[in-house]
mmCIF file of C-alpha atoms in Angstrom:
data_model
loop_
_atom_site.group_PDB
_atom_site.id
_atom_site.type_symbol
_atom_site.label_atom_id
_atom_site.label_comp_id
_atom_site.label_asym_id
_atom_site.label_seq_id
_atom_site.Cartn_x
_atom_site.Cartn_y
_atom_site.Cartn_z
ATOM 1 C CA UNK F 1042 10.014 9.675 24.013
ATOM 2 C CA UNK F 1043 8.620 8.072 20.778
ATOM 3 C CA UNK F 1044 4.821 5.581 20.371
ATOM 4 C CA UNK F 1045 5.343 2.029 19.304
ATOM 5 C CA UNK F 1046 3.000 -0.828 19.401
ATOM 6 C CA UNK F 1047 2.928 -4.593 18.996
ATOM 7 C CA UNK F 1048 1.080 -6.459 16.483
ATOM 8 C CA UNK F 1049 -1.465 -8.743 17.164
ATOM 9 C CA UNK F 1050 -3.988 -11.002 15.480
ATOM 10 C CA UNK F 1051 -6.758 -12.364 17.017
ATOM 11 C CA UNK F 1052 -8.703 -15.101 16.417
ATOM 12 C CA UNK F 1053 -12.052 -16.309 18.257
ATOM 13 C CA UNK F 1054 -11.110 -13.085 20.561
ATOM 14 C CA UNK F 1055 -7.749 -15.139 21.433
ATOM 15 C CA UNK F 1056 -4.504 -14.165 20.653
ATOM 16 C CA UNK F 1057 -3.274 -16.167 17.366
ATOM 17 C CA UNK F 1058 -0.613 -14.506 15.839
ATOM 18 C CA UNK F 1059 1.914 -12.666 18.438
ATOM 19 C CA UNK F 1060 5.115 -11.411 17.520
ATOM 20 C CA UNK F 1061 7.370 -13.776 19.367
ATOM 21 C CA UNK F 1062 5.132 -16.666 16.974
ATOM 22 C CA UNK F 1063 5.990 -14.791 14.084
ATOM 23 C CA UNK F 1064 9.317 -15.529 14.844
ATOM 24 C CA UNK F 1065 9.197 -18.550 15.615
ATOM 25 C CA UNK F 1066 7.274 -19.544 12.483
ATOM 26 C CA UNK F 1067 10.388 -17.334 10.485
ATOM 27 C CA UNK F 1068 12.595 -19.640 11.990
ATOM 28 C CA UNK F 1069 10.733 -22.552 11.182
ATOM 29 C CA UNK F 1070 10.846 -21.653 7.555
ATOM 30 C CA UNK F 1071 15.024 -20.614 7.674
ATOM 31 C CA UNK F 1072 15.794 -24.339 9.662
ATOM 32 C CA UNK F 1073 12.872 -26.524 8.776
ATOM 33 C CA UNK F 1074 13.736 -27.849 11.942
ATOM 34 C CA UNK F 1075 11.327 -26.799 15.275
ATOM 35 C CA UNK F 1076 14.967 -27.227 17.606
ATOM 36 C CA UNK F 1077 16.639 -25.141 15.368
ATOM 37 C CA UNK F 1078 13.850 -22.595 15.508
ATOM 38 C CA UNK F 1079 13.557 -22.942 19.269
ATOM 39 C CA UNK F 1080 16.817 -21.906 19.625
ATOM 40 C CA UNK F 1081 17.053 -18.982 17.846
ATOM 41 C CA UNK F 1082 13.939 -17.284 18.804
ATOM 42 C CA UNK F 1083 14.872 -18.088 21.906
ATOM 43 C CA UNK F 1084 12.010 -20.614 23.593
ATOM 44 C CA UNK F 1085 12.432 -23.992 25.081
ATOM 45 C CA UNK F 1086 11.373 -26.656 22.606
ATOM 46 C CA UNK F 1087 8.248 -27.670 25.076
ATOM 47 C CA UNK F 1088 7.447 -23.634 24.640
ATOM 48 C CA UNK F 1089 7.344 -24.310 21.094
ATOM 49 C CA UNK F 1090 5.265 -26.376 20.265
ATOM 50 C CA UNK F 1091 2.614 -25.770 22.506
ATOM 51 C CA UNK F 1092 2.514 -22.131 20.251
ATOM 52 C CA UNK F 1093 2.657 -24.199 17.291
ATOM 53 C CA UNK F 1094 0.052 -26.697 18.653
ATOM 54 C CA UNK F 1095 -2.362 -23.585 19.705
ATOM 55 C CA UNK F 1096 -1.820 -21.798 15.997
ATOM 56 C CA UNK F 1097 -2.876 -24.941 14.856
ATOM 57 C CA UNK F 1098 -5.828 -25.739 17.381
ATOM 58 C CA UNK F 1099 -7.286 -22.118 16.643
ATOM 59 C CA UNK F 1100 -6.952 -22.258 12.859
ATOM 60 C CA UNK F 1101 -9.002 -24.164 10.356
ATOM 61 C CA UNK F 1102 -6.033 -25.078 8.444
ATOM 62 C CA UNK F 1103 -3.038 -26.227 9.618
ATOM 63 C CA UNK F 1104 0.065 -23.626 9.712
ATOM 64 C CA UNK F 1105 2.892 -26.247 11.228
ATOM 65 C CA UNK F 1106 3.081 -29.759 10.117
ATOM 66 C CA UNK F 1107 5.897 -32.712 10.538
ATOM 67 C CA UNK F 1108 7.762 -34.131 7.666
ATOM 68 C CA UNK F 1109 9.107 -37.953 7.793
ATOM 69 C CA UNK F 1110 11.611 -39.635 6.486
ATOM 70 C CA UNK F 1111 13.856 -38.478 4.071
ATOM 71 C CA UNK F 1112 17.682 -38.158 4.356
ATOM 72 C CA UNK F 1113 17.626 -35.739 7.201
ATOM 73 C CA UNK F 1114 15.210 -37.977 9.235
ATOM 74 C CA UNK F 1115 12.396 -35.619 8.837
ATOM 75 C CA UNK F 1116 11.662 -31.859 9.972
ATOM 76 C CA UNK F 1117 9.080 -29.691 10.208
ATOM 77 C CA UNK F 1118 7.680 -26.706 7.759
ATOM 78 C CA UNK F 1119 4.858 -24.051 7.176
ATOM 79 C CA UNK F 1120 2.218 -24.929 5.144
ATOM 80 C CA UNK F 1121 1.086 -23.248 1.992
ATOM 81 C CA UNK F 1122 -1.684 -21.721 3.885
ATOM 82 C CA UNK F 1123 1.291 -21.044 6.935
ATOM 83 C CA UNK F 1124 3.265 -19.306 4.415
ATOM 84 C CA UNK F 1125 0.682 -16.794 2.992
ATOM 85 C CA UNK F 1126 -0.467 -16.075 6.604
ATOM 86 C CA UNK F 1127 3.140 -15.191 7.504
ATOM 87 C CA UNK F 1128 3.715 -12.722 4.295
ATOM 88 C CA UNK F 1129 0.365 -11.080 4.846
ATOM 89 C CA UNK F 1130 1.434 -10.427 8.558
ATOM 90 C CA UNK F 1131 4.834 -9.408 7.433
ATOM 91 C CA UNK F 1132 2.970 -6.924 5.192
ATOM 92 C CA UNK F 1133 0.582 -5.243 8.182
ATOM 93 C CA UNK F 1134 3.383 -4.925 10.394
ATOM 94 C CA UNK F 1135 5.155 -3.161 8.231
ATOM 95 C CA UNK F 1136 1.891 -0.609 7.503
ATOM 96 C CA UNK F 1137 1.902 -0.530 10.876
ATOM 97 C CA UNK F 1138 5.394 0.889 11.061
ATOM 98 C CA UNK F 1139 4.953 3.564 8.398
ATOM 99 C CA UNK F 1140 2.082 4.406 10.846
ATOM 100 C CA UNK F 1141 3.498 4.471 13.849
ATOM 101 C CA UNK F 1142 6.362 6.638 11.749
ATOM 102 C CA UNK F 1143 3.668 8.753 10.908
ATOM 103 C CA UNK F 1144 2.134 9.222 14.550
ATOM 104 C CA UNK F 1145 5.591 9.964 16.070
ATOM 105 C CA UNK F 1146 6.484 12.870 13.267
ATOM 106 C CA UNK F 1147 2.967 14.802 13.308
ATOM 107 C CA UNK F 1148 2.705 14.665 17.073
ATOM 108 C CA UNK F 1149 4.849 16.489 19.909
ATOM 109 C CA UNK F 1150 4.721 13.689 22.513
ATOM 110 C CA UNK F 1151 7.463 15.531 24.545
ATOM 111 C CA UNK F 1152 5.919 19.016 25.365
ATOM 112 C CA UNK F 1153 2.334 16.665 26.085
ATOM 113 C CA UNK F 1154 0.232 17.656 22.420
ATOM 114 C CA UNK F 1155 -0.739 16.072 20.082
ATOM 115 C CA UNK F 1156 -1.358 19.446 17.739
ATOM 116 C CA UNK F 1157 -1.760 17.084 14.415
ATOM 117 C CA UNK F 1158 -3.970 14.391 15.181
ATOM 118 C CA UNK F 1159 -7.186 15.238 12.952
ATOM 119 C CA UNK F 1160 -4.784 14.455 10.078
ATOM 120 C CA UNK F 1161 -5.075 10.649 10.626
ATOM 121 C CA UNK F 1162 -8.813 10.433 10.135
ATOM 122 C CA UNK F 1163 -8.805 13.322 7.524
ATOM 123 C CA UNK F 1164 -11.197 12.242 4.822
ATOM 124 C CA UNK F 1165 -9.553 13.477 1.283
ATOM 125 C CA UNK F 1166 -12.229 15.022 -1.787
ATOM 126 C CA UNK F 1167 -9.400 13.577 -4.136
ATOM 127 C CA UNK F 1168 -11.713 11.233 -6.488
ATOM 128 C CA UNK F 1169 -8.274 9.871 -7.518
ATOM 129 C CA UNK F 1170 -5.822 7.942 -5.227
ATOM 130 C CA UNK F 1171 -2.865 6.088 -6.975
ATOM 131 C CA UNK F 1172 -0.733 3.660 -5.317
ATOM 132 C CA UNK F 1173 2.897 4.259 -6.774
ATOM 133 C CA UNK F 1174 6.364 3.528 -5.698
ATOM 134 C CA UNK F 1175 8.909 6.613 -6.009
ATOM 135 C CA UNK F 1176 11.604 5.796 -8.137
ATOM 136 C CA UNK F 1177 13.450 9.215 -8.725
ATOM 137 C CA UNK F 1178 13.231 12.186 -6.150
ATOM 138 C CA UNK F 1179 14.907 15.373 -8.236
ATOM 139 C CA UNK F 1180 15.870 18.152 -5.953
ATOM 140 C CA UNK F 1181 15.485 21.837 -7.435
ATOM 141 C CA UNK F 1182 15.705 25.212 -5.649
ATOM 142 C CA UNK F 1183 11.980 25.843 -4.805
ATOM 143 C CA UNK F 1184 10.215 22.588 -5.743
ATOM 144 C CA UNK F 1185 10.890 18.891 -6.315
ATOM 145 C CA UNK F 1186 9.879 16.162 -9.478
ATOM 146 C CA UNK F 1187 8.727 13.119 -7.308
ATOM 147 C CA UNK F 1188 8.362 10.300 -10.161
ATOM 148 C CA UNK F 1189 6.496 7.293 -9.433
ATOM 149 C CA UNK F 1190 6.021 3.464 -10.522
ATOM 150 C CA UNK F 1191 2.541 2.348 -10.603
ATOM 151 C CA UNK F 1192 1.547 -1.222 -10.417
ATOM 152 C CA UNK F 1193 0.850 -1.760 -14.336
ATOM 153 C CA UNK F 1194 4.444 -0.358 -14.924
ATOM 154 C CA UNK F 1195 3.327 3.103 -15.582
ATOM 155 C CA UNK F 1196 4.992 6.490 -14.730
ATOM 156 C CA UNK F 1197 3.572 9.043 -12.919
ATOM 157 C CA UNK F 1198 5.488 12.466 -12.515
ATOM 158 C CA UNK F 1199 4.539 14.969 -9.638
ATOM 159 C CA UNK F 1200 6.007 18.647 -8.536
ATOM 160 C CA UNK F 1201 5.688 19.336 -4.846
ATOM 161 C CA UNK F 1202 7.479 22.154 -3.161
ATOM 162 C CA UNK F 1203 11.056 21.028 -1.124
ATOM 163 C CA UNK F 1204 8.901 21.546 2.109
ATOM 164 C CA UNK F 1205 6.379 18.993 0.753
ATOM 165 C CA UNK F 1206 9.372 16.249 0.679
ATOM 166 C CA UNK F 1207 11.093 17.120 3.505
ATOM 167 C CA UNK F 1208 7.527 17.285 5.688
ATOM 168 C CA UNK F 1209 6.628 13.795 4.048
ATOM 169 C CA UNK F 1210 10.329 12.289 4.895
ATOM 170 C CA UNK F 1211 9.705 10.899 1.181
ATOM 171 C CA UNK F 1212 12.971 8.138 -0.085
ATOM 172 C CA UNK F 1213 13.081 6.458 -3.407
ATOM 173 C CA UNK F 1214 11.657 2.938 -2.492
ATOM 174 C CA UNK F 1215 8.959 4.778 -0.838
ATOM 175 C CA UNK F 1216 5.124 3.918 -1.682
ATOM 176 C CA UNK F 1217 3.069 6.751 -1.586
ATOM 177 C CA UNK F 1218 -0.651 7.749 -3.004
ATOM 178 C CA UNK F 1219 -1.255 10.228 -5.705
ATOM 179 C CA UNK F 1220 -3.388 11.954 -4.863
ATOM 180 C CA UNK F 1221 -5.593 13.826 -8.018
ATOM 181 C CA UNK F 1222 -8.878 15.534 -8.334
ATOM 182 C CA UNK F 1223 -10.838 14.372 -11.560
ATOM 183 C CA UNK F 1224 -11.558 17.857 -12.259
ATOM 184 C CA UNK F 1225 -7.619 18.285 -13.398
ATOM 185 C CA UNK F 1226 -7.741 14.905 -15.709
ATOM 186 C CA UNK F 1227 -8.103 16.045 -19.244
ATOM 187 C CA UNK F 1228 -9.155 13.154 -22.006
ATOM 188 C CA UNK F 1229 -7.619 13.156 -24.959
ATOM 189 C CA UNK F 1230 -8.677 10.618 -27.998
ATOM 190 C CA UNK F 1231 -5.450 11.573 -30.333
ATOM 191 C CA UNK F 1232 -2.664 9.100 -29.246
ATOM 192 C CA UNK F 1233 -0.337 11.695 -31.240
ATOM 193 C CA UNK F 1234 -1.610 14.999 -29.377
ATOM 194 C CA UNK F 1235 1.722 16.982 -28.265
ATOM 195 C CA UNK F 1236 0.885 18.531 -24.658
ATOM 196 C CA UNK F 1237 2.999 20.244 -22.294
ATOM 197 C CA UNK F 1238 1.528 18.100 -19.540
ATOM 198 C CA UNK F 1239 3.986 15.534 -17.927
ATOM 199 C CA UNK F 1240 1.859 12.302 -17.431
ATOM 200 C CA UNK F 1241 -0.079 10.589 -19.791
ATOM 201 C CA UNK F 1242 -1.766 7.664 -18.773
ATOM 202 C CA UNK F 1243 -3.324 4.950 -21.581
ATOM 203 C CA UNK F 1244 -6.451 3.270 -20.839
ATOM 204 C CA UNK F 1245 -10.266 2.256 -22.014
ATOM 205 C CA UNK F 1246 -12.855 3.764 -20.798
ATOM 206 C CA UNK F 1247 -15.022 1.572 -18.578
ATOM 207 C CA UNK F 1248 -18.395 3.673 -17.862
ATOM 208 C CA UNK F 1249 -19.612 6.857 -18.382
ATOM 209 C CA UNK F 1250 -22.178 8.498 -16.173
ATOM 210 C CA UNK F 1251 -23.529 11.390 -18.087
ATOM 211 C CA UNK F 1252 -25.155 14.347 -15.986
ATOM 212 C CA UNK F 1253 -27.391 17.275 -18.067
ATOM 213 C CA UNK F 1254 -24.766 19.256 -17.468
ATOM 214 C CA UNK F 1255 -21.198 17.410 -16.564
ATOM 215 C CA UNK F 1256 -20.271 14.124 -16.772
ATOM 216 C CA UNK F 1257 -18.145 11.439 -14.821
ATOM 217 C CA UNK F 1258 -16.132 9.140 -17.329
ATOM 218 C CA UNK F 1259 -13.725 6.180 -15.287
ATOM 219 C CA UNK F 1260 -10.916 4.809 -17.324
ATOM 220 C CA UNK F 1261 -9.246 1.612 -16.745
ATOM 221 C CA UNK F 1262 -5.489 1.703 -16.860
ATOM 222 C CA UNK F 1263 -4.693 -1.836 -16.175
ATOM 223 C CA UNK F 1264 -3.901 -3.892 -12.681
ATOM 224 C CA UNK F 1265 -7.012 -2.754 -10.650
ATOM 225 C CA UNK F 1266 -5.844 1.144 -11.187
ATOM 226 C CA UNK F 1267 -8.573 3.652 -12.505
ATOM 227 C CA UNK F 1268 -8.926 7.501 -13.280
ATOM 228 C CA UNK F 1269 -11.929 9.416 -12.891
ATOM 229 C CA UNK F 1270 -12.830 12.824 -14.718
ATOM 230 C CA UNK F 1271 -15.323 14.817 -14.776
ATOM 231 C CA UNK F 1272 -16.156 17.095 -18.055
ATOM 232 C CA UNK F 1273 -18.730 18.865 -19.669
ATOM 233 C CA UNK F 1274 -21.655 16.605 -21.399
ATOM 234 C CA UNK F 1275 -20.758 18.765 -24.318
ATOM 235 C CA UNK F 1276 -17.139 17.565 -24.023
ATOM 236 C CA UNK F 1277 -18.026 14.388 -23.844
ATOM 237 C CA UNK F 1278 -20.302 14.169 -26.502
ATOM 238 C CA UNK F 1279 -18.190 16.228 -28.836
ATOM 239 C CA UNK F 1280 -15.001 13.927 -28.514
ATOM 240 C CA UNK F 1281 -17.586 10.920 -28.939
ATOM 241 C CA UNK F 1282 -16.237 9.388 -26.012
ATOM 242 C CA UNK F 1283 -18.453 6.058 -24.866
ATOM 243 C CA UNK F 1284 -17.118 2.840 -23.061
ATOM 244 C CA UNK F 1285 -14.757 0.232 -24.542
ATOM 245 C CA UNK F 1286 -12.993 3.592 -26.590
ATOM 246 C CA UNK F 1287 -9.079 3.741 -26.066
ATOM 247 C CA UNK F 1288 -8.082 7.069 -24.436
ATOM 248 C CA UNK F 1289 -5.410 9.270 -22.515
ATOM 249 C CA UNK F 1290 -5.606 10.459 -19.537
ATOM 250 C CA UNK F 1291 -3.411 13.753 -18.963
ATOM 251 C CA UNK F 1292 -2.511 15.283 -15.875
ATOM 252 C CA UNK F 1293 0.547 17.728 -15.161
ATOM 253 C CA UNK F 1294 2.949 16.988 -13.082
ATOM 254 C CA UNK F 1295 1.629 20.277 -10.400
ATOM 255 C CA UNK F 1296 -1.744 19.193 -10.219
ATOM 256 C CA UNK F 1297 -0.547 15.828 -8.337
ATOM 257 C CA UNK F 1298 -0.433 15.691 -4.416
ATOM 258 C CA UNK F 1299 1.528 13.067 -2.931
ATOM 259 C CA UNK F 1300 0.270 11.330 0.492
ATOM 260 C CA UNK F 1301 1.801 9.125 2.327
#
């Protein structure tokens, strides 16, 4: 026994995009022909386009429209605006998937519990959360080096125990969060500095929020990604850290979760 779901989108609390309209509009973009894509869906051509005609009804921009002319007498094709909405579905049901993985492996449908279910809405105190995409998963005895491609081309590194991977069914081509708390980012203002720590991120700092005691200083490290830390107002003052300065962030690999 195993949870799955279908995906729908509603519009004006109608159904607008269903699954078997997804595929038709797929089809639609492989043939550029609404036969063709009638066929292989499978729906009778009448059945299609009254789904296309409804899309189209219910939306403020078209998603079908007819071509004319031409060698091949014509045809039909998504619009530009048909196009996007199909990739961005394409993208939620596939977050809905790793979801649904998620559900099936934390829960015990069988013997009637469902012993793991607070971990779905668990809030996280991790001021940090990095999207990355694992590119190398290196097996040791006790623990693992998970590395990760971030979305400005950077590398993360992370050490989890074997457990950790197995638990999280992680696969290179996976995307996962890292997850860090901005107590464990050090700054560093030498671009030469040898550490022992494994990641190093570049950035500029964007704003500082300075406390009597501690401060909070966010660093932009390109493509929407950021790193907060937290460090002594002494710290901060002594490195004469302020925004616009070029810094690193530094991190070891062990003092990286990885969430998925």
């Amino acid at each position: 026994m195993s949870i799955s779901a279908n995906l729908t989108l509603e519009l004006f609390n109608k159904p607008f995009l269903l699954e078997k309209r997804i595929d038709l509009l797929i089809a639609i973009k492989k043939f550029g022909s609404i036969n063709k894509a009638a066929k292989e869906v499978p729906l009778s051509y009448k059945a299609a386009w009254e789904a296309i005609e409804d899309m189209n009804n219910l939306s403020n921009t078209p998603i079908v429209i007819k071509e004319t002319g031409g060698t091949g007498g014509g045809g039909t094709k998504l619009t530009e605006y048909g196009e996007n909405l199909l990739n961005t579905y394409l993208i939620l049901k596939e977050e809905q998937k790793k979801f649904l993985e998620n559900l099936n492996r934390i829960t015990d449908i069988n013997s009637g519990t469902l012993k793991t279910i607070r971990r779905l809405s668990m809030q996280l105190s991790a001021r940090n959360q990095i999207i990355g995409k694992i590119v190398d998963i290196n097996l040791g005895s006790v623990n693992a080096q998970i590395s990760l491609e971030l979305k400005n081309d950077k590398k993360l590194v992370s050490i989890i125990t074997l457990n950790s991977v197995e638990n999280l069914d992680l696969k290179i081509g996976d995307e996962v969060v890292a997850l860090i708390k901005s107590s464990n980012v050090l700054i560093s203002t030498d671009t030469n500095i040898k550490i022992s720590a494994r990641n190093s991120l570049r950035g500029k700092i964007e704003s500082i929020n300075k406390g009597d005691v501690n401060s909070e200083v966010i660093i932009d490290i390109l493509n929407g990604d950021k790193v907060v830390t937290v460090l002594t107002t002494n710290s901060l003052e002594d490195l004469g850290l302020e925004v616009g300065l070029e810094v690193d962030a530094i991190i070891k690999a062990s003092d990286i979760m990885i969430g998925k």
